PDB file of C-alpha atoms in Angstrom:
ATOM      1  CA  MET G   1     -92.478 -67.134 174.115  1.00 51.00           C
ATOM      2  CA  SER G   2     -89.968 -66.213 171.449  1.00 57.00           C
ATOM      3  CA  ASP G   3     -86.733 -64.766 172.297  1.00 73.00           C
ATOM      4  CA  GLN G   4     -86.590 -62.222 169.510  1.00 83.00           C
ATOM      5  CA  PRO G   5     -88.105 -58.794 170.125  1.00 86.00           C
ATOM      6  CA  PRO G   6     -91.652 -58.123 168.781  1.00 87.00           C
ATOM      7  CA  ALA G   7     -92.042 -57.332 165.226  1.00 87.00           C
ATOM      8  CA  TRP G   8     -92.625 -53.636 165.785  1.00 90.00           C
ATOM      9  CA  LYS G   9     -89.178 -53.344 167.480  1.00 90.00           C
ATOM     10  CA  ARG G  10     -87.354 -55.076 164.552  1.00 90.00           C
ATOM     11  CA  PRO G  11     -87.065 -54.920 160.841  1.00 89.00           C
ATOM     12  CA  HIS G  12     -90.254 -56.734 159.268  1.00 87.00           C
ATOM     13  CA  GLU G  13     -92.128 -57.016 155.926  1.00 89.00           C
ATOM     14  CA  GLY G  14     -93.717 -53.753 154.901  1.00 88.00           C
ATOM     15  CA  GLU G  15     -97.465 -53.482 154.957  1.00 91.00           C
ATOM     16  CA  HIS G  16     -99.578 -53.574 151.852  1.00 92.00           C
ATOM     17  CA  ARG G  17    -100.500 -50.213 150.126  1.00 90.00           C
ATOM     18  CA  TRP G  18    -104.112 -51.128 149.327  1.00 91.00           C
ATOM     19  CA  PRO G  19    -105.777 -50.480 152.655  1.00 92.00           C
ATOM     20  CA  VAL G  20    -104.613 -46.861 152.993  1.00 92.00           C
ATOM     21  CA  ALA G  21    -105.229 -46.281 149.093  1.00 92.00           C
ATOM     22  CA  ALA G  22    -108.784 -47.825 149.520  1.00 93.00           C
ATOM     23  CA  ALA G  23    -109.369 -45.282 152.489  1.00 93.00           C
ATOM     24  CA  ILE G  24    -107.999 -42.471 150.471  1.00 92.00           C
ATOM     25  CA  THR G  25    -110.156 -43.404 147.425  1.00 92.00           C
ATOM     26  CA  PHE G  26    -113.248 -43.298 149.852  1.00 92.00           C
ATOM     27  CA  ALA G  27    -112.299 -39.962 151.159  1.00 91.00           C
ATOM     28  CA  ILE G  28    -112.003 -38.659 147.490  1.00 91.00           C
ATOM     29  CA  VAL G  29    -115.445 -40.077 146.714  1.00 90.00           C
ATOM     30  CA  LEU G  30    -116.869 -38.344 149.890  1.00 89.00           C
ATOM     31  CA  GLN G  31    -115.406 -35.011 148.742  1.00 88.00           C
ATOM     32  CA  PHE G  32    -117.332 -35.403 145.500  1.00 86.00           C
ATOM     33  CA  LEU G  33    -120.575 -36.033 147.406  1.00 85.00           C
ATOM     34  CA  THR G  34    -120.000 -32.993 149.851  1.00 83.00           C
ATOM     35  CA  PRO G  35    -122.826 -30.602 149.009  1.00 80.00           C
ATOM     36  CA  GLN G  36    -121.960 -27.894 146.467  1.00 78.00           C
ATOM     37  CA  ASP G  37    -122.197 -24.966 148.888  1.00 77.00           C
ATOM     38  CA  LEU G  38    -119.753 -26.822 151.285  1.00 79.00           C
ATOM     39  CA  ALA G  39    -117.160 -27.885 148.785  1.00 79.00           C
ATOM     40  CA  PHE G  40    -113.923 -26.280 147.567  1.00 78.00           C
ATOM     41  CA  HIS G  41    -114.503 -24.529 144.146  1.00 78.00           C
ATOM     42  CA  PRO G  42    -114.117 -25.848 141.452  1.00 81.00           C
ATOM     43  CA  ARG G  43    -115.020 -29.014 143.417  1.00 78.00           C
ATOM     44  CA  TRP G  44    -113.056 -31.336 141.170  1.00 81.00           C
ATOM     45  CA  VAL G  45    -109.702 -29.533 141.756  1.00 83.00           C
ATOM     46  CA  LEU G  46    -108.725 -30.920 145.104  1.00 86.00           C
ATOM     47  CA  PRO G  47    -110.070 -34.519 144.593  1.00 86.00           C
ATOM     48  CA  GLY G  48    -108.447 -34.575 141.252  1.00 88.00           C
ATOM     49  CA  VAL G  49    -105.156 -33.587 142.677  1.00 89.00           C
ATOM     50  CA  GLU G  50    -105.461 -36.376 145.290  1.00 90.00           C
ATOM     51  CA  ALA G  51    -106.318 -38.956 142.746  1.00 89.00           C
ATOM     52  CA  THR G  52    -103.289 -38.000 140.582  1.00 88.00           C
ATOM     53  CA  ILE G  53    -100.923 -38.174 143.448  1.00 87.00           C
ATOM     54  CA  LEU G  54    -102.293 -41.443 144.758  1.00 88.00           C
ATOM     55  CA  LEU G  55    -102.180 -43.059 141.272  1.00 88.00           C
ATOM     56  CA  GLY G  56     -98.457 -41.986 141.064  1.00 85.00           C
ATOM     57  CA  LEU G  57     -97.718 -43.531 144.373  1.00 85.00           C
ATOM     58  CA  ILE G  58     -99.590 -46.778 143.358  1.00 86.00           C
ATOM     59  CA  ILE G  59     -97.563 -46.877 140.058  1.00 83.00           C
ATOM     60  CA  VAL G  60     -94.200 -46.217 141.713  1.00 80.00           C
ATOM     61  CA  ASN G  61     -94.637 -48.398 144.815  1.00 80.00           C
ATOM     62  CA  PRO G  62     -97.776 -50.608 144.056  1.00 80.00           C
ATOM     63  CA  PHE G  63     -97.412 -53.472 146.701  1.00 84.00           C
ATOM     64  CA  ARG G  64     -95.473 -53.371 149.941  1.00 87.00           C
ATOM     65  CA  ILE G  65     -94.201 -50.113 151.647  1.00 88.00           C
ATOM     66  CA  ASP G  66     -90.925 -50.756 152.751  1.00 85.00           C
ATOM     67  CA  ARG G  67     -88.639 -48.626 150.556  1.00 84.00           C
ATOM     68  CA  GLU G  68     -87.648 -45.257 152.183  1.00 84.00           C
ATOM     69  CA  SER G  69     -87.647 -42.424 149.650  1.00 84.00           C
ATOM     70  CA  THR G  70     -87.665 -38.597 150.109  1.00 87.00           C
ATOM     71  CA  VAL G  71     -89.742 -38.260 147.042  1.00 87.00           C
ATOM     72  CA  LEU G  72     -92.387 -40.791 147.994  1.00 86.00           C
ATOM     73  CA  ARG G  73     -92.512 -39.437 151.420  1.00 88.00           C
ATOM     74  CA  THR G  74     -93.047 -35.877 150.140  1.00 89.00           C
ATOM     75  CA  LEU G  75     -95.805 -37.115 147.633  1.00 89.00           C
ATOM     76  CA  ASN G  76     -97.536 -38.922 150.635  1.00 88.00           C
ATOM     77  CA  MET G  77     -97.362 -35.808 152.679  1.00 90.00           C
ATOM     78  CA  LEU G  78     -98.630 -33.628 149.836  1.00 91.00           C
ATOM     79  CA  LEU G  79    -101.508 -36.005 149.206  1.00 90.00           C
ATOM     80  CA  VAL G  80    -102.604 -35.944 152.694  1.00 90.00           C
ATOM     81  CA  ALA G  81    -102.181 -32.167 152.975  1.00 91.00           C
ATOM     82  CA  VAL G  82    -104.462 -31.605 149.998  1.00 90.00           C
ATOM     83  CA  ALA G  83    -106.943 -33.865 151.504  1.00 89.00           C
ATOM     84  CA  THR G  84    -106.678 -31.922 154.808  1.00 90.00           C
ATOM     85  CA  LEU G  85    -107.297 -28.628 152.931  1.00 90.00           C
ATOM     86  CA  ALA G  86    -110.484 -30.058 151.532  1.00 88.00           C
ATOM     87  CA  VAL G  87    -111.687 -31.026 155.051  1.00 88.00           C
ATOM     88  CA  VAL G  88    -110.630 -27.706 156.574  1.00 89.00           C
ATOM     89  CA  TRP G  89    -112.478 -25.882 153.828  1.00 89.00           C
ATOM     90  CA  SER G  90    -115.670 -28.007 154.139  1.00 87.00           C
ATOM     91  CA  THR G  91    -115.677 -27.788 157.846  1.00 87.00           C
ATOM     92  CA  GLY G  92    -115.425 -24.005 157.824  1.00 86.00           C
ATOM     93  CA  ARG G  93    -118.162 -23.635 155.334  1.00 84.00           C
ATOM     94  CA  LEU G  94    -120.341 -25.986 157.376  1.00 82.00           C
ATOM     95  CA  VAL G  95    -119.768 -23.782 160.345  1.00 81.00           C
ATOM     96  CA  VAL G  96    -120.424 -20.562 158.410  1.00 81.00           C
ATOM     97  CA  VAL G  97    -123.531 -21.871 156.812  1.00 78.00           C
ATOM     98  CA  LEU G  98    -125.119 -23.426 160.025  1.00 76.00           C
ATOM     99  CA  VAL G  99    -124.326 -20.425 162.273  1.00 75.00           C
ATOM    100  CA  ARG G 100    -125.700 -17.951 159.529  1.00 73.00           C
ATOM    101  CA  GLY G 101    -128.805 -20.229 159.306  1.00 65.00           C
ATOM    102  CA  GLY G 102    -128.461 -21.021 155.673  1.00 58.00           C
ATOM    103  CA  GLY G 103    -127.769 -24.284 153.808  1.00 57.00           C
ATOM    104  CA  PRO G 104    -129.961 -27.406 153.755  1.00 54.00           C
ATOM    105  CA  GLY G 105    -133.097 -26.966 155.851  1.00 56.00           C
ATOM    106  CA  ASP G 106    -134.152 -30.611 155.987  1.00 61.00           C
ATOM    107  CA  ALA G 107    -132.856 -32.496 158.966  1.00 65.00           C
ATOM    108  CA  ALA G 108    -131.836 -35.595 156.874  1.00 71.00           C
ATOM    109  CA  ASP G 109    -129.705 -33.246 154.451  1.00 74.00           C
ATOM    110  CA  VAL G 110    -128.060 -31.569 157.506  1.00 75.00           C
ATOM    111  CA  LEU G 111    -127.101 -34.851 159.123  1.00 80.00           C
ATOM    112  CA  LEU G 112    -125.841 -36.280 155.727  1.00 82.00           C
ATOM    113  CA  SER G 113    -123.721 -33.215 155.104  1.00 82.00           C
ATOM    114  CA  GLY G 114    -122.082 -33.269 158.475  1.00 84.00           C
ATOM    115  CA  GLY G 115    -121.745 -37.015 158.299  1.00 87.00           C
ATOM    116  CA  ILE G 116    -119.713 -36.743 155.102  1.00 88.00           C
ATOM    117  CA  ILE G 117    -117.529 -34.247 156.494  1.00 89.00           C
ATOM    118  CA  TRP G 118    -117.047 -36.079 159.706  1.00 92.00           C
ATOM    119  CA  ALA G 119    -116.221 -39.216 157.994  1.00 92.00           C
ATOM    120  CA  THR G 120    -113.885 -37.701 155.729  1.00 91.00           C
ATOM    121  CA  ASN G 121    -112.019 -35.926 158.655  1.00 93.00           C
ATOM    122  CA  THR G 122    -111.660 -39.295 160.425  1.00 94.00           C
ATOM    123  CA  ILE G 123    -110.016 -40.876 157.422  1.00 94.00           C
ATOM    124  CA  VAL G 124    -107.694 -37.986 156.916  1.00 93.00           C
ATOM    125  CA  PHE G 125    -106.362 -38.010 160.372  1.00 95.00           C
ATOM    126  CA  ALA G 126    -106.031 -41.742 160.245  1.00 95.00           C
ATOM    127  CA  VAL G 127    -103.724 -41.171 157.292  1.00 94.00           C
ATOM    128  CA  TRP G 128    -101.741 -38.535 159.135  1.00 95.00           C
ATOM    129  CA  TYR G 129    -101.133 -40.757 162.329  1.00 96.00           C
ATOM    130  CA  TRP G 130    -100.117 -43.742 159.919  1.00 95.00           C
ATOM    131  CA  LEU G 131     -97.762 -41.434 157.790  1.00 93.00           C
ATOM    132  CA  LEU G 132     -95.994 -39.817 161.020  1.00 94.00           C
ATOM    133  CA  ASP G 133     -95.995 -42.456 163.697  1.00 96.00           C
ATOM    134  CA  ARG G 134     -92.272 -43.490 164.036  1.00 95.00           C
ATOM    135  CA  GLY G 135     -91.095 -41.782 160.798  1.00 93.00           C
ATOM    136  CA  GLY G 136     -93.842 -43.496 158.504  1.00 92.00           C
ATOM    137  CA  PRO G 137     -94.766 -47.031 157.324  1.00 92.00           C
ATOM    138  CA  ALA G 138     -91.319 -47.579 155.526  1.00 92.00           C
ATOM    139  CA  ALA G 139     -89.302 -46.412 158.490  1.00 92.00           C
ATOM    140  CA  ARG G 140     -91.399 -48.633 160.845  1.00 93.00           C
ATOM    141  CA  ALA G 141     -90.782 -51.656 158.479  1.00 92.00           C
ATOM    142  CA  ASN G 142     -86.937 -51.077 158.664  1.00 92.00           C
ATOM    143  CA  ALA G 143     -87.215 -50.460 162.511  1.00 89.00           C
ATOM    144  CA  ARG G 144     -85.230 -47.341 162.035  1.00 88.00           C
ATOM    145  CA  ARG G 145     -87.028 -45.722 165.228  1.00 88.00           C
ATOM    146  CA  VAL G 146     -87.887 -47.890 168.146  1.00 85.00           C
ATOM    147  CA  LEU G 147     -89.565 -45.224 170.436  1.00 91.00           C
ATOM    148  CA  PRO G 148     -93.212 -45.043 169.348  1.00 93.00           C
ATOM    149  CA  ASP G 149     -95.336 -41.827 169.042  1.00 96.00           C
ATOM    150  CA  PHE G 150     -98.449 -43.905 169.826  1.00 97.00           C
ATOM    151  CA  LEU G 151     -98.638 -46.599 172.522  1.00 95.00           C
ATOM    152  CA  PHE G 152    -100.920 -49.303 171.222  1.00 96.00           C
ATOM    153  CA  PRO G 153    -102.127 -51.713 173.964  1.00 94.00           C
ATOM    154  CA  GLN G 154    -100.205 -54.596 172.401  1.00 93.00           C
ATOM    155  CA  MET G 155     -96.979 -52.668 172.943  1.00 92.00           C
ATOM    156  CA  SER G 156     -97.554 -52.392 176.792  1.00 90.00           C
ATOM    157  CA  THR G 157     -99.025 -55.986 177.225  1.00 90.00           C
ATOM    158  CA  PRO G 158     -96.906 -58.054 174.779  1.00 86.00           C
ATOM    159  CA  GLU G 159     -97.945 -61.195 176.545  1.00 85.00           C
ATOM    160  CA  LEU G 160    -101.609 -60.757 175.292  1.00 84.00           C
ATOM    161  CA  THR G 161    -100.579 -60.674 171.446  1.00 89.00           C
ATOM    162  CA  HIS G 162     -98.543 -62.599 169.055  1.00 89.00           C
ATOM    163  CA  ASN G 163     -94.822 -61.669 168.447  1.00 90.00           C
ATOM    164  CA  GLU G 164     -95.454 -60.773 164.899  1.00 91.00           C
ATOM    165  CA  TRP G 165     -97.849 -57.992 165.783  1.00 92.00           C
ATOM    166  CA  ARG G 166     -97.118 -54.442 164.551  1.00 93.00           C
ATOM    167  CA  PRO G 167     -99.398 -51.275 163.811  1.00 94.00           C
ATOM    168  CA  LEU G 168    -100.989 -51.339 160.527  1.00 95.00           C
ATOM    169  CA  PHE G 169    -103.259 -48.946 158.941  1.00 95.00           C
ATOM    170  CA  VAL G 170    -106.406 -50.398 160.191  1.00 96.00           C
ATOM    171  CA  ASP G 171    -105.015 -49.589 163.886  1.00 96.00           C
ATOM    172  CA  TYR G 172    -104.402 -45.971 163.012  1.00 97.00           C
ATOM    173  CA  LEU G 173    -108.017 -45.855 161.296  1.00 96.00           C
ATOM    174  CA  TYR G 174    -109.473 -47.330 164.549  1.00 96.00           C
ATOM    175  CA  LEU G 175    -107.499 -44.747 166.581  1.00 96.00           C
ATOM    176  CA  ALA G 176    -108.993 -41.989 164.506  1.00 96.00           C
ATOM    177  CA  PHE G 177    -112.346 -43.195 164.602  1.00 96.00           C
ATOM    178  CA  THR G 178    -112.487 -43.616 168.405  1.00 95.00           C
ATOM    179  CA  ASN G 179    -110.944 -40.269 168.822  1.00 95.00           C
ATOM    180  CA  SER G 180    -113.681 -38.698 166.660  1.00 93.00           C
ATOM    181  CA  THR G 181    -116.431 -40.399 168.673  1.00 92.00           C
ATOM    182  CA  ALA G 182    -115.173 -40.323 172.100  1.00 90.00           C
ATOM    183  CA  PHE G 183    -113.291 -36.843 171.661  1.00 87.00           C
ATOM    184  CA  SER G 184    -110.385 -38.309 173.628  1.00 87.00           C
ATOM    185  CA  PRO G 185    -107.898 -41.161 173.538  1.00 87.00           C
ATOM    186  CA  THR G 186    -109.317 -44.622 174.282  1.00 88.00           C
ATOM    187  CA  ASP G 187    -107.179 -47.696 174.247  1.00 90.00           C
ATOM    188  CA  THR G 188    -104.122 -46.030 172.376  1.00 94.00           C
ATOM    189  CA  MET G 189    -102.202 -43.134 174.087  1.00 95.00           C
ATOM    190  CA  PRO G 190    -100.419 -40.503 172.383  1.00 96.00           C
ATOM    191  CA  LEU G 191     -96.851 -40.071 173.597  1.00 95.00           C
ATOM    192  CA  ALA G 192     -95.287 -37.507 171.106  1.00 96.00           C
ATOM    193  CA  ARG G 193     -96.396 -33.971 171.449  1.00 96.00           C
ATOM    194  CA  TRP G 194     -97.296 -33.812 167.770  1.00 96.00           C
ATOM    195  CA  ALA G 195     -99.554 -36.649 168.376  1.00 96.00           C
ATOM    196  CA  LYS G 196    -101.284 -35.101 171.394  1.00 96.00           C
ATOM    197  CA  MET G 197    -101.902 -31.822 169.382  1.00 96.00           C
ATOM    198  CA  ALA G 198    -103.038 -33.682 166.265  1.00 95.00           C
ATOM    199  CA  MET G 199    -105.590 -35.785 168.312  1.00 95.00           C
ATOM    200  CA  LEU G 200    -106.620 -32.500 170.160  1.00 95.00           C
ATOM    201  CA  VAL G 201    -107.347 -30.896 166.774  1.00 93.00           C
ATOM    202  CA  GLN G 202    -109.239 -33.910 165.452  1.00 94.00           C
ATOM    203  CA  SER G 203    -111.367 -34.087 168.626  1.00 94.00           C
ATOM    204  CA  ALA G 204    -112.089 -30.365 168.343  1.00 92.00           C
ATOM    205  CA  VAL G 205    -113.024 -30.563 164.733  1.00 91.00           C
ATOM    206  CA  SER G 206    -115.324 -33.607 165.280  1.00 91.00           C
ATOM    207  CA  PHE G 207    -116.924 -32.217 168.419  1.00 91.00           C
ATOM    208  CA  LEU G 208    -117.647 -28.940 166.422  1.00 88.00           C
ATOM    209  CA  ILE G 209    -119.249 -30.796 163.636  1.00 87.00           C
ATOM    210  CA  VAL G 210    -121.355 -32.908 165.841  1.00 85.00           C
ATOM    211  CA  ILE G 211    -122.671 -30.245 168.102  1.00 86.00           C
ATOM    212  CA  LEU G 212    -123.574 -27.756 165.150  1.00 82.00           C
ATOM    213  CA  VAL G 213    -124.995 -30.507 163.052  1.00 80.00           C
ATOM    214  CA  VAL G 214    -127.197 -32.033 165.795  1.00 74.00           C
ATOM    215  CA  ALA G 215    -128.385 -28.701 166.924  1.00 74.00           C
ATOM    216  CA  ARG G 216    -129.368 -27.541 163.373  1.00 73.00           C
ATOM    217  CA  ALA G 217    -131.088 -30.993 162.699  1.00 69.00           C
ATOM    218  CA  VAL G 218    -133.000 -30.741 165.878  1.00 65.00           C
ATOM    219  CA  ASN G 219    -133.989 -27.139 164.943  1.00 66.00           C
ATOM    220  CA  ALA G 220    -135.300 -28.497 161.526  1.00 61.00           C
ATOM    221  CA  LEU G 221    -137.321 -30.986 163.011  1.00 57.00           C
ATOM    222  CA  SER G 222    -138.902 -28.706 165.501  1.00 56.00           C
TER     223      SER G 222
END
């Protein structure tokens, strides 16, 4: 076993931007696919703002994320905040439409609408977790903060993983996905209070979407 500390505790090479950029691009596409009566109006505004900010981030820092910059971090936060606004708006509209009995009557349309919003919500929270854990990807690459906000299993059982392991975006995406499906932490535990509250909100939103959509779909089939 190596004498040096694991990679997540020491400075290491920054992770590639393309995985998170691809996830955000997919979320933007999902926003365009959101049914007209559930989308923010005009429906191109929020996805357009997100695409513009994402393009700017890619131009300024296209490859590995290891440069700490207040401007870049602010742009990242703004990007995810706009995406969050889109999710909150669509979720709110979905709840109102389903509770009032309006919206698509076909079960397949109901499930598709709920699935789009659910998937977008999962991606948005994955990006939040990735962006905030230990100060963000650049701060993690520079090892500015050792104490984690999320305890991944590789951190508590280092003997079961290689010494160069450190959390990447895919780990946060898995965290968000399992939290959306299990409505609770699975293998990764939130340690910071903000992380606990964020996972609480994500679970609540996911649970609300699933319950309302399934109930409406069953009603449409009956």
